[in-house]
Amino acid sequence: MSITGIISEYNPFHNGHKYLIQKHKENFPDSYFIAVMSGNFTQRGEIALVDKWQRAKLAVANGIDLVIELPFVFAVRSAQYFAKGGIDLLHKLHCVDTICFGSEYTNEKELTFIAQTSQSEKFQQMLKNKLANGQSYAAVTSEVLSNLTNISKDILKAPNTILGIEYLKANLNLEKPLTVNIIQRMKAEHNDLNYQENFASGTAIRHSLYTNNSNFSKLKQVVPNETYFLLQEIHQTQDLPHLDYLFTNLISKLRLAKLDELTKIYGIREGLEYKLLKTANEAINLQDFFQKLKSKRYPLTNLQRLTLYLLLNITKDLIQRFDDTGALYARVLAFNDRGTELLKQMKKNASIPIITKTTSYLDSKKRCQQKLTTFEEMLAIDTYATELYNLCFNPFKPYGKDFTTSPYYFKTNNEN
């Protein structure tokens, strides 16, 4: 049995995602697919268009056999930690032999060389020196790597290539690295807001829905039927989540915060706590809040993630502990018939628990206790992130969904 891992967000699942699966099958026709997917918030700190169970359901309806949630503490992080968390989780299942990902640049030899270079002492020293001058991490990283490898900076700035390099870096650090298959990303670039024949980026699809500028005849061409019908329903009911709904919660927290409490929050450094308190007294909405804080050192993506860390009280000490342990469980969101075979194998071989029922490990009463194990804390944050997500609707979504929702089973030839 050949088993392929894909680290994903599926926000939402579109034709580009389906193309990746189909192209991989050309070389690995008998492969089973496990997707490690971010939960209700994505790597850039954005709110997911539809919740994690709905996105997982779309994935298993279109070629993925099993979807596992990437814990929030890795999913909503910079590319380095997002990739490391995903690769670590796949590795701990002890059944995955291949990782597949899409990239704007697909030369595995050169990308591997870049990944190796990024771990060298020379790179780390050059990076540290340039960061001291106040430049952004992303800009400095591409510049230093280009200087050391003689590979164009343009290649090193492409979003999926950046993520691909991080996958390769994390994979190289495994005792037994996985086989790698890199698929050329098709037509639509990550931030492209235009539809390109049968392809569109997730950014373009989300933008069209949030700006009420959806051409559903065009949308139907760029997503599978299951995604199309779900998005059509969302558009008709206007049941879209908005991060802006968290603004009052955020300002309340900041205006009541003590400085020493803020300095403990992950992502706050170099005196940012003072600017946060000042901005909390002046901002009139979330966009204004971000605009007043944004800088080369703190781009929008960092600030979106920081908002979530503040609201979830994610401290530097907590993150350090999670980085030391890596993923501590594999939480199942959806599976099909082939996925049941994978689950049997994982339950037998995995070095971490396979969670199909959250309350077997944590419930809402236990979650409120002061002393939790590191395992329970990681899982609690996933569930609190869902509570936060459900506050981003008008009206609010029900409380406690993580404790009442079972993994979705997509039966073969199921029409529903």
Short mmCIF file of C-alpha atoms in Angstrom, two decimals:
data_model
loop_
_atom_site.label_atom_id
_atom_site.label_comp_id
_atom_site.label_asym_id
_atom_site.label_seq_id
_atom_site.Cartn_x
_atom_site.Cartn_y
_atom_site.Cartn_z
CA MET A 1 0.00 0.00 0.00
CA SER A 2 1.44 3.36 -1.07
CA ILE A 3 0.31 6.24 1.17
CA THR A 4 0.78 9.89 0.26
CA GLY A 5 0.56 12.83 2.62
CA ILE A 6 -0.65 16.28 1.55
CA ILE A 7 -0.44 19.28 3.89
CA SER A 8 -3.34 21.55 3.07
CA GLU A 9 -5.87 24.23 3.92
CA TYR A 10 -8.57 23.57 1.29
CA ASN A 11 -10.05 27.01 1.80
CA PRO A 12 -12.10 25.99 -0.14
CA PHE A 13 -11.33 22.79 -2.09
CA HIS A 14 -11.00 23.79 -5.78
CA ASN A 15 -9.87 22.38 -9.14
CA GLY A 16 -6.22 23.12 -8.40
CA HIS A 17 -6.38 20.79 -5.40
CA LYS A 18 -8.09 18.11 -7.48
CA TYR A 19 -5.48 18.52 -10.22
CA LEU A 20 -2.68 17.89 -7.69
CA ILE A 21 -4.28 14.57 -6.69
CA GLN A 22 -4.83 13.52 -10.31
CA LYS A 23 -1.27 14.40 -11.38
CA HIS A 24 0.19 12.53 -8.43
CA LYS A 25 -1.84 9.46 -9.39
CA GLU A 26 -0.13 9.42 -12.79
CA ASN A 27 3.08 8.38 -11.04
CA PHE A 28 1.51 6.65 -8.04
CA PRO A 29 -1.75 5.17 -9.39
CA ASP A 30 -2.50 3.02 -6.34
CA SER A 31 -1.74 5.67 -3.76
CA TYR A 32 -3.97 6.35 -0.76
CA PHE A 33 -4.18 10.01 0.33
CA ILE A 34 -3.99 11.46 3.83
CA ALA A 35 -4.49 15.23 4.07
CA VAL A 36 -3.24 17.09 7.12
CA MET A 37 -5.44 20.20 7.07
CA SER A 38 -5.55 23.43 9.07
CA GLY A 39 -8.59 23.91 11.26
CA ASN A 40 -10.92 26.91 11.40
CA PHE A 41 -8.13 29.47 10.99
CA THR A 42 -5.45 29.30 8.32
CA GLN A 43 -1.69 29.72 8.22
CA ARG A 44 -1.89 33.47 7.55
CA GLY A 45 -4.24 34.02 10.47
CA GLU A 46 -7.27 34.32 8.20
CA ILE A 47 -10.68 32.92 9.03
CA ALA A 48 -11.65 29.82 7.03
CA LEU A 49 -14.50 30.33 4.57
CA VAL A 50 -16.29 27.23 5.88
CA ASP A 51 -15.54 25.19 8.98
CA LYS A 52 -13.02 22.36 9.16
CA TRP A 53 -15.61 19.57 8.97
CA GLN A 54 -17.20 21.00 5.82
CA ARG A 55 -13.80 21.48 4.17
CA ALA A 56 -12.76 17.95 5.11
CA LYS A 57 -16.02 16.62 3.68
CA LEU A 58 -15.30 18.35 0.34
CA ALA A 59 -11.81 16.84 0.31
CA VAL A 60 -12.95 13.22 0.81
CA ALA A 61 -15.64 13.75 -1.84
CA ASN A 62 -12.88 14.60 -4.32
CA GLY A 63 -10.04 12.13 -3.92
CA ILE A 64 -8.65 12.41 -0.40
CA ASP A 65 -9.17 9.27 1.70
CA LEU A 66 -8.58 10.63 5.19
CA VAL A 67 -8.41 14.18 6.59
CA ILE A 68 -6.61 14.93 9.86
CA GLU A 69 -6.57 18.32 11.57
CA LEU A 70 -3.23 20.06 11.93
CA PRO A 71 -3.28 21.44 15.51
CA PHE A 72 -3.82 25.20 15.72
CA VAL A 73 -0.43 25.75 17.37
CA PHE A 74 1.27 24.65 14.12
CA ALA A 75 -1.42 25.57 11.59
CA VAL A 76 -1.50 29.29 12.47
CA ARG A 77 2.24 29.92 12.36
CA SER A 78 4.87 31.06 9.88
CA ALA A 79 5.63 28.77 6.92
CA GLN A 80 8.55 27.15 8.78
CA TYR A 81 6.43 25.91 11.69
CA PHE A 82 3.36 25.14 9.58
CA ALA A 83 5.47 22.84 7.41
CA LYS A 84 7.40 21.33 10.32
CA GLY A 85 4.16 20.59 12.20
CA GLY A 86 2.57 18.96 9.15
CA ILE A 87 5.58 16.81 8.28
CA ASP A 88 5.99 15.78 11.92
CA LEU A 89 2.35 14.70 12.12
CA LEU A 90 2.58 12.66 8.91
CA HIS A 91 5.80 11.05 10.11
CA LYS A 92 4.27 10.01 13.46
CA LEU A 93 1.53 8.08 11.67
CA HIS A 94 4.24 5.58 10.61
CA CYS A 95 2.47 4.66 7.41
CA VAL A 96 3.08 7.58 5.00
CA ASP A 97 5.84 7.00 2.45
CA THR A 98 5.45 10.03 0.14
CA ILE A 99 4.70 13.72 0.45
CA CYS A 100 3.16 15.60 -2.46
CA PHE A 101 2.84 19.37 -2.84
CA GLY A 102 2.34 21.98 -5.54
CA SER A 103 4.88 24.69 -6.31
CA GLU A 104 5.51 27.48 -8.79
CA TYR A 105 9.03 26.03 -9.15
CA THR A 106 9.50 22.26 -9.30
CA ASN A 107 13.22 21.52 -9.61
CA GLU A 108 13.56 19.17 -6.62
CA LYS A 109 17.37 19.15 -6.73
CA GLU A 110 17.62 22.94 -6.55
CA LEU A 111 14.83 23.27 -3.96
CA THR A 112 16.56 20.66 -1.80
CA PHE A 113 19.83 22.60 -2.12
CA ILE A 114 18.00 25.74 -0.97
CA ALA A 115 16.47 23.81 1.97
CA GLN A 116 19.92 22.54 3.00
CA THR A 117 21.46 26.01 2.64
CA SER A 118 18.75 27.53 4.83
CA GLN A 119 19.93 25.32 7.68
CA SER A 120 23.60 26.31 7.42
CA GLU A 121 25.37 28.44 10.03
CA LYS A 122 26.38 30.94 7.34
CA PHE A 123 22.74 31.51 6.36
CA GLN A 124 21.65 31.91 9.98
CA GLN A 125 24.35 34.50 10.69
CA MET A 126 23.62 36.52 7.52
CA LEU A 127 19.90 36.38 8.31
CA LYS A 128 20.45 37.58 11.87
CA ASN A 129 22.59 40.52 10.71
CA LYS A 130 20.06 41.70 8.15
CA LEU A 131 17.05 41.29 10.46
CA ALA A 132 18.80 43.61 12.90
CA ASN A 133 18.33 46.37 10.32
CA GLY A 134 14.54 46.13 10.62
CA GLN A 135 13.71 44.34 7.36
CA SER A 136 10.93 41.76 7.16
CA TYR A 137 11.80 38.09 7.65
CA ALA A 138 10.42 37.04 4.26
CA ALA A 139 12.32 39.70 2.30
CA VAL A 140 15.59 39.02 4.10
CA THR A 141 15.27 35.25 3.73
CA SER A 142 14.84 35.38 -0.06
CA GLU A 143 17.70 37.87 -0.41
CA VAL A 144 20.18 35.85 1.67
CA LEU A 145 19.26 32.52 0.06
CA SER A 146 19.59 34.05 -3.41
CA ASN A 147 23.07 35.32 -2.54
CA LEU A 148 24.16 31.93 -1.19
CA THR A 149 22.64 29.73 -3.92
CA ASN A 150 22.71 32.00 -7.00
CA ILE A 151 19.02 31.22 -7.53
CA SER A 152 16.71 34.08 -8.49
CA LYS A 153 15.02 35.99 -5.69
CA ASP A 154 11.78 35.88 -7.71
CA ILE A 155 11.69 32.09 -7.37
CA LEU A 156 12.31 32.37 -3.64
CA LYS A 157 9.43 34.83 -3.19
CA ALA A 158 6.73 32.60 -4.71
CA PRO A 159 4.37 31.59 -1.83
CA ASN A 160 4.05 27.87 -2.62
CA THR A 161 7.74 27.57 -3.40
CA ILE A 162 8.56 29.11 0.00
CA LEU A 163 6.27 26.56 1.66
CA GLY A 164 7.72 23.75 -0.47
CA ILE A 165 11.25 24.60 0.70
CA GLU A 166 10.03 24.39 4.28
CA TYR A 167 8.46 20.97 3.61
CA LEU A 168 11.76 19.78 2.19
CA LYS A 169 13.69 21.21 5.13
CA ALA A 170 11.44 19.45 7.65
CA ASN A 171 11.57 16.25 5.61
CA LEU A 172 15.38 16.29 5.46
CA ASN A 173 15.47 16.36 9.25
CA LEU A 174 13.53 13.11 9.57
CA GLU A 175 15.51 9.98 10.41
CA LYS A 176 14.02 8.41 7.29
CA PRO A 177 12.87 11.15 4.87
CA LEU A 178 9.73 10.63 2.80
CA THR A 179 9.74 10.37 -0.99
CA VAL A 180 8.86 13.73 -2.53
CA ASN A 181 6.65 14.50 -5.54
CA ILE A 182 6.45 18.18 -6.56
CA ILE A 183 3.62 19.15 -8.93
CA GLN A 184 3.72 22.28 -11.09
CA ARG A 185 1.14 24.78 -9.85
CA MET A 186 -1.34 25.46 -12.65
CA LYS A 187 -2.17 28.90 -14.10
CA ALA A 188 -3.67 30.76 -11.11
CA GLU A 189 -1.03 32.23 -8.78
CA HIS A 190 -1.68 32.24 -5.04
CA ASN A 191 -2.77 35.91 -4.85
CA ASP A 192 -4.28 36.11 -8.34
CA LEU A 193 -7.84 37.46 -8.09
CA ASN A 194 -8.74 36.46 -11.66
CA TYR A 195 -10.19 33.14 -12.81
CA GLN A 196 -7.96 31.34 -15.31
CA GLU A 197 -10.16 29.07 -17.44
CA ASN A 198 -10.84 26.06 -15.15
CA PHE A 199 -8.56 27.25 -12.36
CA ALA A 200 -8.71 29.93 -9.68
CA SER A 201 -6.81 30.45 -6.46
CA GLY A 202 -8.56 30.07 -3.13
CA THR A 203 -7.86 33.80 -2.66
CA ALA A 204 -9.87 34.65 -5.80
CA ILE A 205 -12.80 32.44 -4.76
CA ARG A 206 -12.93 33.91 -1.25
CA HIS A 207 -12.58 37.46 -2.56
CA SER A 208 -15.50 37.03 -4.95
CA LEU A 209 -17.75 35.78 -2.15
CA TYR A 210 -16.78 38.42 0.39
CA THR A 211 -17.13 41.29 -2.09
CA ASN A 212 -20.51 39.95 -3.25
CA ASN A 213 -19.05 39.80 -6.73
CA SER A 214 -19.64 36.12 -7.43
CA ASN A 215 -20.26 35.02 -10.99
CA PHE A 216 -21.55 31.53 -10.28
CA SER A 217 -21.36 30.38 -13.90
CA LYS A 218 -17.60 31.09 -13.75
CA LEU A 219 -17.30 29.72 -10.24
CA LYS A 220 -18.76 26.41 -11.38
CA GLN A 221 -15.86 26.02 -13.82
CA VAL A 222 -13.13 26.30 -11.16
CA VAL A 223 -14.44 24.11 -8.33
CA PRO A 224 -15.85 20.57 -8.03
CA ASN A 225 -19.64 20.23 -7.85
CA GLU A 226 -19.66 19.63 -4.09
CA THR A 227 -17.79 22.89 -3.46
CA TYR A 228 -19.99 24.77 -5.91
CA PHE A 229 -23.25 23.75 -4.23
CA LEU A 230 -21.92 24.58 -0.76
CA LEU A 231 -20.65 28.02 -1.83
CA GLN A 232 -23.92 28.74 -3.60
CA GLU A 233 -25.80 27.98 -0.39
CA ILE A 234 -23.46 30.20 1.63
CA HIS A 235 -23.88 33.03 -0.86
CA GLN A 236 -27.67 32.79 -0.76
CA THR A 237 -27.85 32.75 3.04
CA GLN A 238 -24.96 35.23 3.52
CA ASP A 239 -23.66 32.88 6.20
CA LEU A 240 -20.05 34.03 5.97
CA PRO A 241 -17.66 34.32 8.92
CA HIS A 242 -16.00 37.70 9.51
CA LEU A 243 -12.90 38.25 11.63
CA ASP A 244 -14.17 41.82 12.25
CA TYR A 245 -16.71 40.40 14.73
CA LEU A 246 -13.81 39.74 17.10
CA PHE A 247 -12.78 43.42 17.23
CA THR A 248 -14.67 44.25 20.44
CA ASN A 249 -13.26 41.15 22.16
CA LEU A 250 -9.74 42.12 21.09
CA ILE A 251 -9.99 45.77 22.18
CA SER A 252 -11.54 44.76 25.52
CA LYS A 253 -8.69 42.34 26.17
CA LEU A 254 -6.01 44.91 25.30
CA ARG A 255 -7.55 47.78 27.25
CA LEU A 256 -7.73 45.62 30.38
CA ALA A 257 -4.32 43.98 29.89
CA LYS A 258 -1.20 44.44 32.01
CA LEU A 259 2.10 45.01 30.23
CA ASP A 260 3.76 41.97 31.79
CA GLU A 261 0.84 39.80 30.56
CA LEU A 262 1.23 41.07 27.01
CA THR A 263 4.97 40.42 26.88
CA LYS A 264 4.28 36.72 27.53
CA ILE A 265 2.10 36.37 24.41
CA TYR A 266 3.73 34.61 21.48
CA GLY A 267 4.62 37.04 18.69
CA ILE A 268 4.99 40.13 20.91
CA ARG A 269 8.55 41.39 21.00
CA GLU A 270 10.71 44.50 20.69
CA GLY A 271 8.30 46.73 22.60
CA LEU A 272 5.27 45.90 20.44
CA GLU A 273 3.18 45.71 23.62
CA TYR A 274 3.33 49.51 24.00
CA LYS A 275 2.18 50.09 20.44
CA LEU A 276 -0.62 47.53 20.92
CA LEU A 277 -1.97 49.35 23.97
CA LYS A 278 -1.81 52.73 22.21
CA THR A 279 -3.52 51.37 19.09
CA ALA A 280 -6.26 49.71 21.17
CA ASN A 281 -7.20 53.16 22.47
CA GLU A 282 -7.40 54.69 18.98
CA ALA A 283 -8.60 52.08 16.45
CA ILE A 284 -12.23 52.25 15.33
CA ASN A 285 -12.39 48.81 13.70
CA LEU A 286 -10.18 45.80 13.01
CA GLN A 287 -8.89 47.08 9.66
CA ASP A 288 -7.95 50.40 11.28
CA PHE A 289 -6.23 48.46 14.08
CA PHE A 290 -4.13 46.50 11.57
CA GLN A 291 -3.36 49.58 9.48
CA LYS A 292 -2.03 51.51 12.49
CA LEU A 293 0.20 48.59 13.54
CA LYS A 294 1.42 47.40 10.16
CA SER A 295 5.13 47.80 9.32
CA LYS A 296 7.93 46.02 7.46
CA ARG A 297 8.67 44.04 10.60
CA TYR A 298 4.97 43.37 11.32
CA PRO A 299 3.11 42.74 8.04
CA LEU A 300 -0.63 42.05 7.98
CA THR A 301 -0.19 38.27 8.17
CA ASN A 302 1.76 38.52 11.44
CA LEU A 303 -0.84 40.85 12.93
CA GLN A 304 -3.73 38.57 11.97
CA ARG A 305 -2.00 35.65 13.69
CA LEU A 306 -1.14 37.82 16.69
CA THR A 307 -4.83 38.74 17.10
CA LEU A 308 -5.65 35.05 17.51
CA TYR A 309 -2.75 34.44 19.90
CA LEU A 310 -3.99 37.32 22.07
CA LEU A 311 -7.59 36.12 22.14
CA LEU A 312 -6.57 32.51 22.83
CA ASN A 313 -3.89 33.55 25.35
CA ILE A 314 -1.16 31.60 23.57
CA THR A 315 2.10 32.35 25.35
CA LYS A 316 5.72 31.98 24.31
CA ASP A 317 6.21 29.29 26.96
CA LEU A 318 3.28 27.27 25.60
CA ILE A 319 4.57 27.46 22.03
CA GLN A 320 8.05 26.42 23.13
CA ARG A 321 6.59 23.38 24.84
CA PHE A 322 4.57 22.43 21.74
CA ASP A 323 7.57 22.94 19.46
CA ASP A 324 9.57 20.60 21.70
CA THR A 325 6.95 17.84 21.55
CA GLY A 326 5.59 18.30 18.02
CA ALA A 327 2.11 17.00 17.20
CA LEU A 328 0.73 14.89 20.05
CA TYR A 329 -2.34 13.41 18.33
CA ALA A 330 -3.99 12.85 14.96
CA ARG A 331 -7.54 14.14 15.09
CA VAL A 332 -9.76 12.73 12.33
CA LEU A 333 -12.17 15.09 10.55
CA ALA A 334 -13.39 12.97 7.61
CA PHE A 335 -12.70 9.71 5.79
CA ASN A 336 -14.06 7.40 3.10
CA ASP A 337 -14.02 3.61 2.67
CA ARG A 338 -10.30 3.58 1.83
CA GLY A 339 -9.79 5.84 4.83
CA THR A 340 -11.09 3.11 7.13
CA GLU A 341 -8.19 0.93 5.95
CA LEU A 342 -5.78 3.76 6.75
CA LEU A 343 -7.29 4.22 10.20
CA LYS A 344 -6.79 0.54 11.01
CA GLN A 345 -3.15 0.75 9.99
CA MET A 346 -2.59 4.01 11.88
CA LYS A 347 -4.16 2.72 15.09
CA LYS A 348 -1.78 -0.20 14.91
CA ASN A 349 1.43 1.67 13.98
CA ALA A 350 1.17 5.36 14.88
CA SER A 351 3.24 6.73 17.77
CA ILE A 352 0.47 9.17 18.73
CA PRO A 353 -3.22 8.63 19.59
CA ILE A 354 -5.75 8.69 16.74
CA ILE A 355 -8.70 10.79 17.93
CA THR A 356 -12.13 10.07 16.48
CA LYS A 357 -14.06 11.18 19.58
CA THR A 358 -12.73 14.30 21.31
CA THR A 359 -14.56 13.65 24.60
CA SER A 360 -12.55 10.46 25.05
CA TYR A 361 -9.60 12.78 25.75
CA LEU A 362 -11.07 16.17 26.70
CA ASP A 363 -14.50 17.62 27.42
CA SER A 364 -15.75 21.14 28.13
CA LYS A 365 -15.63 20.60 31.91
CA LYS A 366 -12.06 19.29 31.96
CA ARG A 367 -11.00 22.02 29.52
CA CYS A 368 -11.72 24.65 32.19
CA GLN A 369 -9.35 23.13 34.74
CA GLN A 370 -6.10 24.87 35.64
CA LYS A 371 -3.76 21.90 35.33
CA LEU A 372 -3.81 20.20 31.95
CA THR A 373 -1.17 18.00 30.41
CA THR A 374 0.66 19.34 27.33
CA PHE A 375 -1.43 16.94 25.24
CA GLU A 376 -4.67 18.32 26.74
CA GLU A 377 -3.52 21.92 26.34
CA MET A 378 -2.79 21.43 22.64
CA LEU A 379 -6.21 19.85 22.11
CA ALA A 380 -7.93 22.51 24.26
CA ILE A 381 -6.52 25.26 22.04
CA ASP A 382 -8.00 23.54 18.97
CA THR A 383 -11.40 23.51 20.65
CA TYR A 384 -11.13 27.11 21.88
CA ALA A 385 -10.22 28.15 18.33
CA THR A 386 -13.53 26.64 17.21
CA GLU A 387 -15.39 28.64 19.89
CA LEU A 388 -13.66 31.78 18.58
CA TYR A 389 -14.55 30.87 15.01
CA ASN A 390 -18.21 30.42 15.93
CA LEU A 391 -18.27 33.97 17.34
CA CYS A 392 -17.39 35.25 13.86
CA PHE A 393 -20.93 34.71 12.57
CA ASN A 394 -24.10 36.74 12.98
CA PRO A 395 -25.82 35.17 14.80
CA PHE A 396 -23.21 33.11 16.66
CA LYS A 397 -22.82 29.43 15.86
CA PRO A 398 -23.48 26.90 18.67
CA TYR A 399 -21.00 26.37 21.49
CA GLY A 400 -19.03 23.13 21.99
CA LYS A 401 -19.08 21.80 18.43
CA ASP A 402 -15.75 19.99 18.87
CA PHE A 403 -17.33 17.84 21.57
CA THR A 404 -20.47 16.94 19.63
CA THR A 405 -19.30 16.56 16.02
CA SER A 406 -18.16 13.15 14.76
CA PRO A 407 -15.80 12.69 11.81
CA TYR A 408 -17.65 12.70 8.50
CA TYR A 409 -17.81 9.31 6.78
CA PHE A 410 -18.11 9.55 3.01
CA LYS A 411 -19.40 6.22 1.80
CA THR A 412 -18.38 5.13 -1.71
CA ASN A 413 -20.99 6.22 -4.27
CA ASN A 414 -22.72 8.28 -1.59
CA GLU A 415 -24.73 10.95 -3.39
CA ASN A 416 -25.18 13.15 -0.31
#
